[in-house]
CSV table of C-alpha atoms in Angstrom, one decimal:
chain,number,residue,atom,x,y,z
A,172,UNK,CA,88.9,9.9,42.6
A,173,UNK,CA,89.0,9.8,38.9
A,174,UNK,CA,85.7,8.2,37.7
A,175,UNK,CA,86.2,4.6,36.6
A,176,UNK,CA,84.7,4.1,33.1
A,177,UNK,CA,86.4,0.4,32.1
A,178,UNK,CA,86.7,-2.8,33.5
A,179,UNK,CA,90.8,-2.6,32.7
A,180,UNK,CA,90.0,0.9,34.7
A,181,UNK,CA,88.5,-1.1,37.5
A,182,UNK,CA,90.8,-3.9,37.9
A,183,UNK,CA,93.7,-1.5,38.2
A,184,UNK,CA,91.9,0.5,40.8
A,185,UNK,CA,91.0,-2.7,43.1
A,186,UNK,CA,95.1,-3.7,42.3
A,187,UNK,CA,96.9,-1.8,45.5
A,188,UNK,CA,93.7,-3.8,48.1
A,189,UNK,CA,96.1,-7.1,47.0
A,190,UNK,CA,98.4,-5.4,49.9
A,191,UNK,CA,95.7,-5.7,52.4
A,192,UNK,CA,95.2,-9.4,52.2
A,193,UNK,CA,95.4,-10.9,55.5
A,194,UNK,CA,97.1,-14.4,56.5
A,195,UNK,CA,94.9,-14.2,59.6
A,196,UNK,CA,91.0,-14.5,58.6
A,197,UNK,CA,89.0,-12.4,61.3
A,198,UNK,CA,86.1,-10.2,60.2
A,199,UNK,CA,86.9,-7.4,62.6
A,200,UNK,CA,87.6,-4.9,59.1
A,201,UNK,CA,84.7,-6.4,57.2
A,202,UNK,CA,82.3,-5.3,60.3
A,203,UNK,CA,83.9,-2.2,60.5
A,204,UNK,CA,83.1,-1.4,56.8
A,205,UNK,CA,79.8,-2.4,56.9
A,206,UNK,CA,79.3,-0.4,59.7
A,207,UNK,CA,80.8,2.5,58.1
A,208,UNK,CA,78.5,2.0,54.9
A,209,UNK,CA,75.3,1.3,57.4
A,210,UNK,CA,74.8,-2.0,57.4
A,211,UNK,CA,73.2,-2.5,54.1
A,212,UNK,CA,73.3,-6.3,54.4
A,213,UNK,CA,71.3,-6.1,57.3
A,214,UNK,CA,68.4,-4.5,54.8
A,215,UNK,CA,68.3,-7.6,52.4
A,216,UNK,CA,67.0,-11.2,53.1
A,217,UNK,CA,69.7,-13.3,51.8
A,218,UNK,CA,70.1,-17.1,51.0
A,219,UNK,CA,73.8,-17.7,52.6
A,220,UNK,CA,76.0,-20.5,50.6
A,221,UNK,CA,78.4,-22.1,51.7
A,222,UNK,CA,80.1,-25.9,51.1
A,223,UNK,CA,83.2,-27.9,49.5
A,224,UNK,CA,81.5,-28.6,46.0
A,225,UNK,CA,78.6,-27.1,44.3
A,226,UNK,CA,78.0,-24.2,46.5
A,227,UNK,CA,78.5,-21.5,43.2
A,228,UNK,CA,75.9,-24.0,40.9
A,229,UNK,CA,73.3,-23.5,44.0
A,230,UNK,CA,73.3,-20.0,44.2
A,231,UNK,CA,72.9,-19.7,40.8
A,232,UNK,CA,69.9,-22.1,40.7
A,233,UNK,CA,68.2,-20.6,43.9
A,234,UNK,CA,69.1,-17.0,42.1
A,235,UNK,CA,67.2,-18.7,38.9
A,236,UNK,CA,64.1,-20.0,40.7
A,237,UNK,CA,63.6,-16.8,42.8
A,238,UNK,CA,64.3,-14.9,39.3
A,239,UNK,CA,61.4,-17.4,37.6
A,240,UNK,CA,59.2,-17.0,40.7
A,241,UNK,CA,59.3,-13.0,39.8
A,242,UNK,CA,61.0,-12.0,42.4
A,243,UNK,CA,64.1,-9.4,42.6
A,244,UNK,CA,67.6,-11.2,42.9
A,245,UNK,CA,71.0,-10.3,43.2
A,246,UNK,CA,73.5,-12.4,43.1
A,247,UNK,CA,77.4,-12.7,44.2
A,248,UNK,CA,80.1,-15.3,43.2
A,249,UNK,CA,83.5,-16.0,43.7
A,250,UNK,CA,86.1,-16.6,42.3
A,251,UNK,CA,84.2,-14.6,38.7
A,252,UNK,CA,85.3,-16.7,35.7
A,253,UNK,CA,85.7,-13.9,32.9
A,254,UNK,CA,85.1,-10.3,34.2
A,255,UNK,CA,84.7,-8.9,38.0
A,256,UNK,CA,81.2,-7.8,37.4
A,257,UNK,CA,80.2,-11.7,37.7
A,258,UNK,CA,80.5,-10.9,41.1
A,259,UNK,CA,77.7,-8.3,41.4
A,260,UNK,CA,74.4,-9.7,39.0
A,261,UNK,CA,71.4,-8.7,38.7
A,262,UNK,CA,68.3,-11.0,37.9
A,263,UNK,CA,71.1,-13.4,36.7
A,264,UNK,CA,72.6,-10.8,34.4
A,265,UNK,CA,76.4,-9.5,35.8
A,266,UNK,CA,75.9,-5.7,36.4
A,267,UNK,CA,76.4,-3.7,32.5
A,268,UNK,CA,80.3,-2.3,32.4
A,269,UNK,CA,79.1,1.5,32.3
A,270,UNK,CA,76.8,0.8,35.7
A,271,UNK,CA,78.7,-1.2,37.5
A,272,UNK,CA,81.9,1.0,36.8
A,273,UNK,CA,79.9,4.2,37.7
A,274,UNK,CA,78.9,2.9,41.4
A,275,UNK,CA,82.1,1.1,42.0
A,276,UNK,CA,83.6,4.7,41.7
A,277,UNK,CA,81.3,5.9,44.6
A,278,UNK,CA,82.1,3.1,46.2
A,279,UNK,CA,85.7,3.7,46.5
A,280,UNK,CA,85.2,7.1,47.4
A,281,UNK,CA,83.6,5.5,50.8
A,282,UNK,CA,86.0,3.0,51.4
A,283,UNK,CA,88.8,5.7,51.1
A,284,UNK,CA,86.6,7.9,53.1
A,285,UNK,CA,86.2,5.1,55.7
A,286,UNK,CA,90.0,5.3,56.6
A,287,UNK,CA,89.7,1.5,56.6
A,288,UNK,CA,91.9,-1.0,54.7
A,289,UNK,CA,90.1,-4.1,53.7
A,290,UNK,CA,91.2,-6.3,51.4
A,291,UNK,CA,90.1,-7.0,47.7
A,292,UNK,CA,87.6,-9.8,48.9
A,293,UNK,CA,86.0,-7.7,51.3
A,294,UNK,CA,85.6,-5.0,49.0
A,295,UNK,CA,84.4,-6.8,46.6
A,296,UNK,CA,81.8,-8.4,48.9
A,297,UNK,CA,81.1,-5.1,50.5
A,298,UNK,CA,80.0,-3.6,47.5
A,299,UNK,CA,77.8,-6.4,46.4
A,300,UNK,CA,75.9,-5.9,49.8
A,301,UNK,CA,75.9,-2.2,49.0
A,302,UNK,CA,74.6,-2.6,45.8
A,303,UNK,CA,71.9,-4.7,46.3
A,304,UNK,CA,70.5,-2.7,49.0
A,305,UNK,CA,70.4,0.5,47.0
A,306,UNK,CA,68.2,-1.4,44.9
A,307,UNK,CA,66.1,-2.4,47.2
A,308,UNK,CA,66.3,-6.1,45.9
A,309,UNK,CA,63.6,-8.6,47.1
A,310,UNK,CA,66.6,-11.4,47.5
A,311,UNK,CA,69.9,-11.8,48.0
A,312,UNK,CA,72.1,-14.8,47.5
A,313,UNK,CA,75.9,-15.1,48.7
A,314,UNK,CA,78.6,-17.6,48.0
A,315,UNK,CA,80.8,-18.0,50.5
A,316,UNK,CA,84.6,-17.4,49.6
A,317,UNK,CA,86.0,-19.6,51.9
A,318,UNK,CA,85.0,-21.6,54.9
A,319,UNK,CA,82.5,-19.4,56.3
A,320,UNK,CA,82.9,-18.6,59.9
A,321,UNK,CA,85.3,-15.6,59.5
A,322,UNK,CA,84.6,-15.1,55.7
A,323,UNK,CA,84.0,-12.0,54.6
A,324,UNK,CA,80.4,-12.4,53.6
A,325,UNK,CA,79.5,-13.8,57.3
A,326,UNK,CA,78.1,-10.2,58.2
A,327,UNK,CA,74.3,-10.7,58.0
A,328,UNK,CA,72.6,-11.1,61.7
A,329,UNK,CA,68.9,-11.2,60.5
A,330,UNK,CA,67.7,-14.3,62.0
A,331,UNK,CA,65.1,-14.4,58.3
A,332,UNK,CA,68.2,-15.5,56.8
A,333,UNK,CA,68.5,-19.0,54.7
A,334,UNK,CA,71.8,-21.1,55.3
A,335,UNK,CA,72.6,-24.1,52.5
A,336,UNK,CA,75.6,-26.1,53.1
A,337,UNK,CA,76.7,-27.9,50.4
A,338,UNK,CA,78.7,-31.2,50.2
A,339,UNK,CA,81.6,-30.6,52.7
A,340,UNK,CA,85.2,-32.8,52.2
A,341,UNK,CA,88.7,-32.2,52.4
A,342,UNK,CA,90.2,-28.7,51.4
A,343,UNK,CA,91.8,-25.9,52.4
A,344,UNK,CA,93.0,-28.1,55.0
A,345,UNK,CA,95.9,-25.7,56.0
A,346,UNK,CA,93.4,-22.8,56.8
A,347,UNK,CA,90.2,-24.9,58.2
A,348,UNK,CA,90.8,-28.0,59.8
A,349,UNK,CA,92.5,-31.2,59.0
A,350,UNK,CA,89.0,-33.4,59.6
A,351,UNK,CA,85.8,-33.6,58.2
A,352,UNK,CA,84.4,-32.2,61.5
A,353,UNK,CA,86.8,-29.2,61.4
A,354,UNK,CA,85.7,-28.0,58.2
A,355,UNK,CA,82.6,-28.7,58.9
A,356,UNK,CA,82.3,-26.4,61.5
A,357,UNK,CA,84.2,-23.7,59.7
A,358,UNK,CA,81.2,-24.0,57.2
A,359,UNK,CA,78.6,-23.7,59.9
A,360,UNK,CA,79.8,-20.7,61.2
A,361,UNK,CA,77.6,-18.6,58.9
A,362,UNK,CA,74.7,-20.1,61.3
A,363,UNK,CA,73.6,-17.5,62.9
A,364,UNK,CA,71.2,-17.3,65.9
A,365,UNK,CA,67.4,-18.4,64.5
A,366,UNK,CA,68.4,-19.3,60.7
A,367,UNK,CA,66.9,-21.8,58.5
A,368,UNK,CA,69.2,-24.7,56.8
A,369,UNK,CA,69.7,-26.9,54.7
A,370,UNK,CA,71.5,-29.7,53.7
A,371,UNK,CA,72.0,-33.1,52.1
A,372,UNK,CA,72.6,-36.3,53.9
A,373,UNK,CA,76.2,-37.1,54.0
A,374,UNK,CA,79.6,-37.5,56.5
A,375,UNK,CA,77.9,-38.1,59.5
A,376,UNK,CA,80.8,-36.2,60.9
A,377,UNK,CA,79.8,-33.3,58.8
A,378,UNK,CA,75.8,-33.6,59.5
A,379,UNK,CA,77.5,-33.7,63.4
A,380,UNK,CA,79.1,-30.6,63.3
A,381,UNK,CA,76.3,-28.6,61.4
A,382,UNK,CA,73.6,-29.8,63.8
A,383,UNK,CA,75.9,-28.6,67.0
A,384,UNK,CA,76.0,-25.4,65.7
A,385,UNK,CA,72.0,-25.7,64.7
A,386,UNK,CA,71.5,-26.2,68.8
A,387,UNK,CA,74.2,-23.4,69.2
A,388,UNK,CA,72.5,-21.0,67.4
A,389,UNK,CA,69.0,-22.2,68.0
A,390,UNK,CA,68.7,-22.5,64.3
A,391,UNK,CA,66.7,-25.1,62.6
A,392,UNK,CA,68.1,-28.2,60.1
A,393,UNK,CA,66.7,-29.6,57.5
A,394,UNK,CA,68.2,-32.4,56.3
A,395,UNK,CA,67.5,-33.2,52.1
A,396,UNK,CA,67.7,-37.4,51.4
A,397,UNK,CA,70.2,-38.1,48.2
A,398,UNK,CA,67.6,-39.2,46.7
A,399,UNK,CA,65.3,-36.3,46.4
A,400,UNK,CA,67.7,-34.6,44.4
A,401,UNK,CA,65.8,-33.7,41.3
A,402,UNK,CA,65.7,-35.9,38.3
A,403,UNK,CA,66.4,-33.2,35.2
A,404,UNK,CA,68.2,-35.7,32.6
A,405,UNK,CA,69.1,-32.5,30.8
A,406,UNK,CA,71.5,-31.6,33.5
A,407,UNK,CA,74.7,-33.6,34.6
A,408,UNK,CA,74.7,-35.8,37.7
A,409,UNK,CA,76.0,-33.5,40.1
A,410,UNK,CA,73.7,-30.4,39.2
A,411,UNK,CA,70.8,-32.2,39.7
A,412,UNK,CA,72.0,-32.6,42.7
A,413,UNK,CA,72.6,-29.0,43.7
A,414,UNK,CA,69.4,-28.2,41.8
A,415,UNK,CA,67.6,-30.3,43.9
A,416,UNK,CA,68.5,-28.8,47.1
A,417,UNK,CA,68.4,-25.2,45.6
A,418,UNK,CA,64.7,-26.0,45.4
A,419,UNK,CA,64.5,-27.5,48.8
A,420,UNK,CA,65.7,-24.0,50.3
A,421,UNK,CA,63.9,-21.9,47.7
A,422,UNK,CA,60.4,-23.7,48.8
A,423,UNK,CA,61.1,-23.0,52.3
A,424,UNK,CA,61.3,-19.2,51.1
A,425,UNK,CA,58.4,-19.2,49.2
A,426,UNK,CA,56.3,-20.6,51.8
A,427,UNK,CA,57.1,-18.8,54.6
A,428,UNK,CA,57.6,-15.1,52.9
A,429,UNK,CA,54.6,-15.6,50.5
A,430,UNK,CA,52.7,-18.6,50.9
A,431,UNK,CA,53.3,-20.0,47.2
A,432,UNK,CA,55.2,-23.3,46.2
A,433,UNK,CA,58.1,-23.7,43.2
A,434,UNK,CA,56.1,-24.5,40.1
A,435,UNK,CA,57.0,-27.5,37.4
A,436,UNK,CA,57.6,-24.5,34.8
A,437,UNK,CA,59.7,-22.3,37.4
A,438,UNK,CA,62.3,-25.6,37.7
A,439,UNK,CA,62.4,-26.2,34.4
A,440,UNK,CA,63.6,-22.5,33.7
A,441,UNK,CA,65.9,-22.9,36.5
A,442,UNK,CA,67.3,-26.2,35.1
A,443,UNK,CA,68.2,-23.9,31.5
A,444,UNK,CA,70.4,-21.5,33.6
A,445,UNK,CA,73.4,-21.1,32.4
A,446,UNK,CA,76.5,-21.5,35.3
A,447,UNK,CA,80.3,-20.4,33.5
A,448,UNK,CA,82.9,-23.1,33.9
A,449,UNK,CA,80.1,-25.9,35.5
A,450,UNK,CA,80.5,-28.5,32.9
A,451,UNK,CA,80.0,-26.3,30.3
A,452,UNK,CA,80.0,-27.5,26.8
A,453,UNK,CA,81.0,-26.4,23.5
A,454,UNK,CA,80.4,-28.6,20.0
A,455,UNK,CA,83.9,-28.6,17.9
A,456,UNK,CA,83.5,-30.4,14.9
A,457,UNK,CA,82.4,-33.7,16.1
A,458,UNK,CA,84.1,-33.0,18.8
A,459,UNK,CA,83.0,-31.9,22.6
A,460,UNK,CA,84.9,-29.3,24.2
A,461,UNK,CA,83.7,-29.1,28.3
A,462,UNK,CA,85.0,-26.6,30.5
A,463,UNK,CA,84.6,-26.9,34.4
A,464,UNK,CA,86.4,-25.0,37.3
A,465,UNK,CA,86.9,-28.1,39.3
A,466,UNK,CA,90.2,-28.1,40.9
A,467,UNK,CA,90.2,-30.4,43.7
A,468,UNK,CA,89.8,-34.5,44.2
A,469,UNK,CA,86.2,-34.3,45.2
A,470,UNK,CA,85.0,-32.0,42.9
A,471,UNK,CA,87.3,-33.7,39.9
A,472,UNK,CA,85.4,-37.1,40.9
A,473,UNK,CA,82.5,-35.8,40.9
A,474,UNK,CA,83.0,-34.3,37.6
A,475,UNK,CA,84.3,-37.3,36.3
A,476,UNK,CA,81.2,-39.2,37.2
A,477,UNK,CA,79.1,-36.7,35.5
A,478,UNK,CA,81.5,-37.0,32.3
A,479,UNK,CA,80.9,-41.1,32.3
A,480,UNK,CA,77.4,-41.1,32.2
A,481,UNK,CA,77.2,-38.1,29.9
A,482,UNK,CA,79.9,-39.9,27.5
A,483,UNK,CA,80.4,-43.6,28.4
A,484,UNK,CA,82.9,-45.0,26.9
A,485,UNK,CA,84.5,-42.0,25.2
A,486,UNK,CA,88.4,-40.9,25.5
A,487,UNK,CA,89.0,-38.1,26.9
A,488,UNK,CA,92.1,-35.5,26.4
A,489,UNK,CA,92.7,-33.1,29.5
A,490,UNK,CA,94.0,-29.5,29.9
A,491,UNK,CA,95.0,-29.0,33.1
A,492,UNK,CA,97.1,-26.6,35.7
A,493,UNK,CA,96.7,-26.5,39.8
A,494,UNK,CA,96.9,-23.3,41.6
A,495,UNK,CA,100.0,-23.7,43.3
A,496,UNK,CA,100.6,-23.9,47.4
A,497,UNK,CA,99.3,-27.3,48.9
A,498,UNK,CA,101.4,-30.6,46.8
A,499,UNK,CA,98.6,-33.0,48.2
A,500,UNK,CA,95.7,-30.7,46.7
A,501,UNK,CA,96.7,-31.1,43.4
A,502,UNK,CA,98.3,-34.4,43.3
A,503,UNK,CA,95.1,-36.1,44.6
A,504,UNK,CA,93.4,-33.3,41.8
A,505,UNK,CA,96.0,-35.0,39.3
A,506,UNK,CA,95.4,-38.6,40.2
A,507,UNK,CA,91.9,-38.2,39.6
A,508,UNK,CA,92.5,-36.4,36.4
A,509,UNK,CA,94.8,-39.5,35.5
A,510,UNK,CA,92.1,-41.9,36.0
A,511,UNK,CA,89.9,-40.3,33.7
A,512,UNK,CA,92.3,-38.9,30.5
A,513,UNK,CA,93.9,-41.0,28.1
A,514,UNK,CA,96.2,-37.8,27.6
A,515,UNK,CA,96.6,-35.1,29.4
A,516,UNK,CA,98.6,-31.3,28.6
A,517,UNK,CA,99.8,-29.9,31.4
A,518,UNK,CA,100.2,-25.9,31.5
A,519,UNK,CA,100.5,-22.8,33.5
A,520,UNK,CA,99.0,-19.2,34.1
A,521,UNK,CA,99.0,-16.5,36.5
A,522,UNK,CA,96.1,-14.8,37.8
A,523,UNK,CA,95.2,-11.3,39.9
A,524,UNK,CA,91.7,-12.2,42.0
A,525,UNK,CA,91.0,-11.9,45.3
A,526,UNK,CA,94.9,-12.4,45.7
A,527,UNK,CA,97.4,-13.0,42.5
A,528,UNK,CA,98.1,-16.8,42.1
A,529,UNK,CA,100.7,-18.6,40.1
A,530,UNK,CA,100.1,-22.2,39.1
A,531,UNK,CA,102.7,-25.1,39.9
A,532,UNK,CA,105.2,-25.4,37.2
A,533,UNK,CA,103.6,-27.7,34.4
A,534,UNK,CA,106.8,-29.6,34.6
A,535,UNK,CA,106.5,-30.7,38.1
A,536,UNK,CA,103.1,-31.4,38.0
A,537,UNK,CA,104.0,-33.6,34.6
A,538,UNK,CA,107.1,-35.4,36.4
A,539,UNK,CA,104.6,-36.3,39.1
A,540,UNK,CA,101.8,-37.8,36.3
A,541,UNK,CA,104.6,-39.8,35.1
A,542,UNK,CA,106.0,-41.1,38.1
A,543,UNK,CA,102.4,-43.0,38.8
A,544,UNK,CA,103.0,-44.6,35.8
A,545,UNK,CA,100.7,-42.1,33.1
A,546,UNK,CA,103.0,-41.0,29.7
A,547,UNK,CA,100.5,-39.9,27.5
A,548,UNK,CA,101.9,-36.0,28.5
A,549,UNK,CA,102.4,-32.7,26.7
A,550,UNK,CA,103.8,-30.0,28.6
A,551,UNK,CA,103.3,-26.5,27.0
A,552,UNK,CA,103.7,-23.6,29.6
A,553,UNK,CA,101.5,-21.3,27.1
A,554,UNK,CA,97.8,-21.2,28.1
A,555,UNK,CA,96.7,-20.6,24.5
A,556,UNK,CA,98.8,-22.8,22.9
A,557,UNK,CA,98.0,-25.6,25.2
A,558,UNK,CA,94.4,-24.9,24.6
A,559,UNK,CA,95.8,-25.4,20.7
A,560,UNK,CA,97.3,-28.8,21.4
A,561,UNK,CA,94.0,-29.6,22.9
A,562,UNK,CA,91.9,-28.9,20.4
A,563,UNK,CA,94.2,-30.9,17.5
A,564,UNK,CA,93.8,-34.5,20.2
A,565,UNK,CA,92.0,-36.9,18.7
A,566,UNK,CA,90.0,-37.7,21.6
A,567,UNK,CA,86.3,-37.0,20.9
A,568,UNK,CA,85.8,-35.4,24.3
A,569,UNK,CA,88.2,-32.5,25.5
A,570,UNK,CA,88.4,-31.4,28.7
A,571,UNK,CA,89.9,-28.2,30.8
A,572,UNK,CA,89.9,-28.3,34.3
A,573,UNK,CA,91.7,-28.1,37.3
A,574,UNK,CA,91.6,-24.4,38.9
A,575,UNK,CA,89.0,-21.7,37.6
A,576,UNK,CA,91.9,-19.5,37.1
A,577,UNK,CA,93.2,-21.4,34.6
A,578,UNK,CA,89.8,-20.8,32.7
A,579,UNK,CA,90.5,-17.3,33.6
A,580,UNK,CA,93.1,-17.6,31.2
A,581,UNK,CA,91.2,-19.9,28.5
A,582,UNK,CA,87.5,-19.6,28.4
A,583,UNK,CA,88.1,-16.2,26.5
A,584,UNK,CA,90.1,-17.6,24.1
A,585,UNK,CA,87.1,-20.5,23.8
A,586,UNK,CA,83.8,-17.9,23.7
A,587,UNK,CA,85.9,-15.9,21.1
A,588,UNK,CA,86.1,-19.2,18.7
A,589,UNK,CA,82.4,-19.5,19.0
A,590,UNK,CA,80.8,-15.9,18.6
């Protein structure tokens, strides 16, 4: 094929694997790929995320602690907030756009080579594997898309690897289960036979499901208390939380494969990572602009806790859109939003990851706001010009959230303002 030299270049490339997206989940081509490459995921120990909320914030701390610990790391994300190459990083650092162009173009060549038609996801996810291998990486750690038991990263069978489960609640219902226990389960299913995990206390429904699949699997559970989430006062409420059970697994590691503990000085690095679109803030005038990717109820509640104690008292303006598909996603998402903006701008975009996305129209989602009895609304279809709107409110804390690709349309815009 014609090398790839750009990121445009590789985002036009990865276009025509939309058409291989599959409304049935199985893994039966992601196996087959893997097989075809050699199984390089089988030649990495790897730290296996997976959750409702928080999982990308604890694979980048546990990247960042075995990173401080001086060990090798790669890293892969999903959804990436600004560029693909997010979703193949290095030690932290999202692979340089000459590299990572130059092996995605011998990468193709297999996967055209392999006869095979797996979808942008898998290929994605494939390469990361393939990647880190050919590096020869000390570590591995791998966000889950979605659910886990037939995700496309659940192709690792070394019984060394690490599972974390993050806080599990209600979403994606339509694809994994209508119940806690449901989802639950679909989470566990990157348990496989002799693993190591972790988890935090919570849904005894969810703790339920994740400990049958433990006795399943023969796989051991350790389960973290709330309250030994670690106190950084630096961080917001909820990434101390994912922090601290980011070190719980990472401890394990370092024990078992090397007989050292997590250091005071190797958290406190960790804790200065920076995570894209995880309440990230920008100063604006006397102003705070914070961006997050939360876009459903639980993680918009939990956000919204973390905004009160970071800015008690303060009002906040909102810039919002919801990916659309599911109208009780994004109205609960909206509900909570309502309880926490004294105005809100409602707005659109359209994205190309994984699969392209639209968002729900800005005027339906407004008409709903209003019915529950919220006026304060702008409605401006224009991503940058809503950002604009926002920006001129004369709340003293703005916020954008409600689907990371709205940041994907957004956050540029923002990072330009501020180089």
């Amino acid at each position: 094929m014609k090398p790839i030299t750009t990121f445009a270049e590789a985002r036009t490339a990865l276009q025509p694997l939309y058409n291989n997206a599959r409304t049935k989940y199985d893994l039966t081509v992601m196996r087959q790929l893997m097989e075809y490459l050699g199984n390089p995921q089988n030649n990495l120990c790897v730290f296996h995320i997976a959750g409702t909320s928080g999982k990308t914030s604890t694979a980048y701390y546990v990247a960042a602690l075995l990173k401080a610990s001086g060990y090798s790391v790669g890293l892969t994300v999903s959804p990436h907030v600004d560029e693909i190459n997010e979703r193949v990083q290095i030690g932290l650092v999202p692979l340089p756009q000459e590299e990572f162009c130059y092996e995605l173009t011998i990468f193709m060549d297999l996967v055209r080579q392999s006869k095979l038609a797996p979808s942008y996801f898998e290929v994605m996810v494939a390469f990361a594997y393939w990647l880190f291998a050919k590096k020869h990486l000390d570590y591995a750690v791998v966000e889950v898309g979605l659910g886990g038991l037939l995700d496309g990263t659940n192709v690792v069978d070394r019984t060394d690897k690490v599972c974390v489960i993050t806080d599990i609640g209600l979403d994606h219902t339509e694809i994994l289960g209508e119940t806690i226990s449901e989802i639950a389960s679909q989470k566990a299913g990157i348990i496989q036979p002799e693993n190591v995990v972790f988890m935090y206390e919570q849904d005894p429904e969810a703790v339920g499901a994740v400990q049958k699949a433990c006795n399943k699997k023969h796989a051991v559970l350790h389960i973290a208390k709330i309250s030994e989430a670690i106190d950084a006062t630096e961080l917001p409420l909820f990434q101390q939380h994912n922090l601290g059970l980011a070190i719980k697994a990472t401890s394990y590691v370092m024990q078992r494969d090397h007989g050292t503990t997590i250091t005071e000085k190797q958290i406190m690095e960790a804790t200065n990572t920076h995570i894209p679109a995880r309440m990230e803030r920008f100063a604006l005038g006397g102003k705070v602009l914070v961006v997050d990717g939360s876009h459903n109820a639980q993680k918009l509640g939990t956000l919204a806790e973390s905004l009160h104690a970071a800015y008690p008292g303060k009002d906040i303006a909102t810039l919002a859109a919801f990916v659309d598909g599911n109208d009780s996603r994004w109205q609960s998402g909206a509900d909570v939003l309502m309880g926490l903006s004294k105005r809100i701008i409602v707005t659109s975009f359209q994205a190309n990851q994984d699969v392209p996305k639209k968002s729900v129209a800005p005027e339906k989602v407004a008409d709903y706001i209003e019915s529950k009895g919220f006026h304060v609304i702008v409605v401006e279809s224009k991503p940058a010009a809503a950002l604009s709107q926002l920006q001129n409110s004369p709340e003293p804390v703005l916020l954008v959230a409600g689907s990371f690709y709205l940041l994907n349309n957004v956050r540029p815009l923002i990072i330009k303002q501020y180089d």
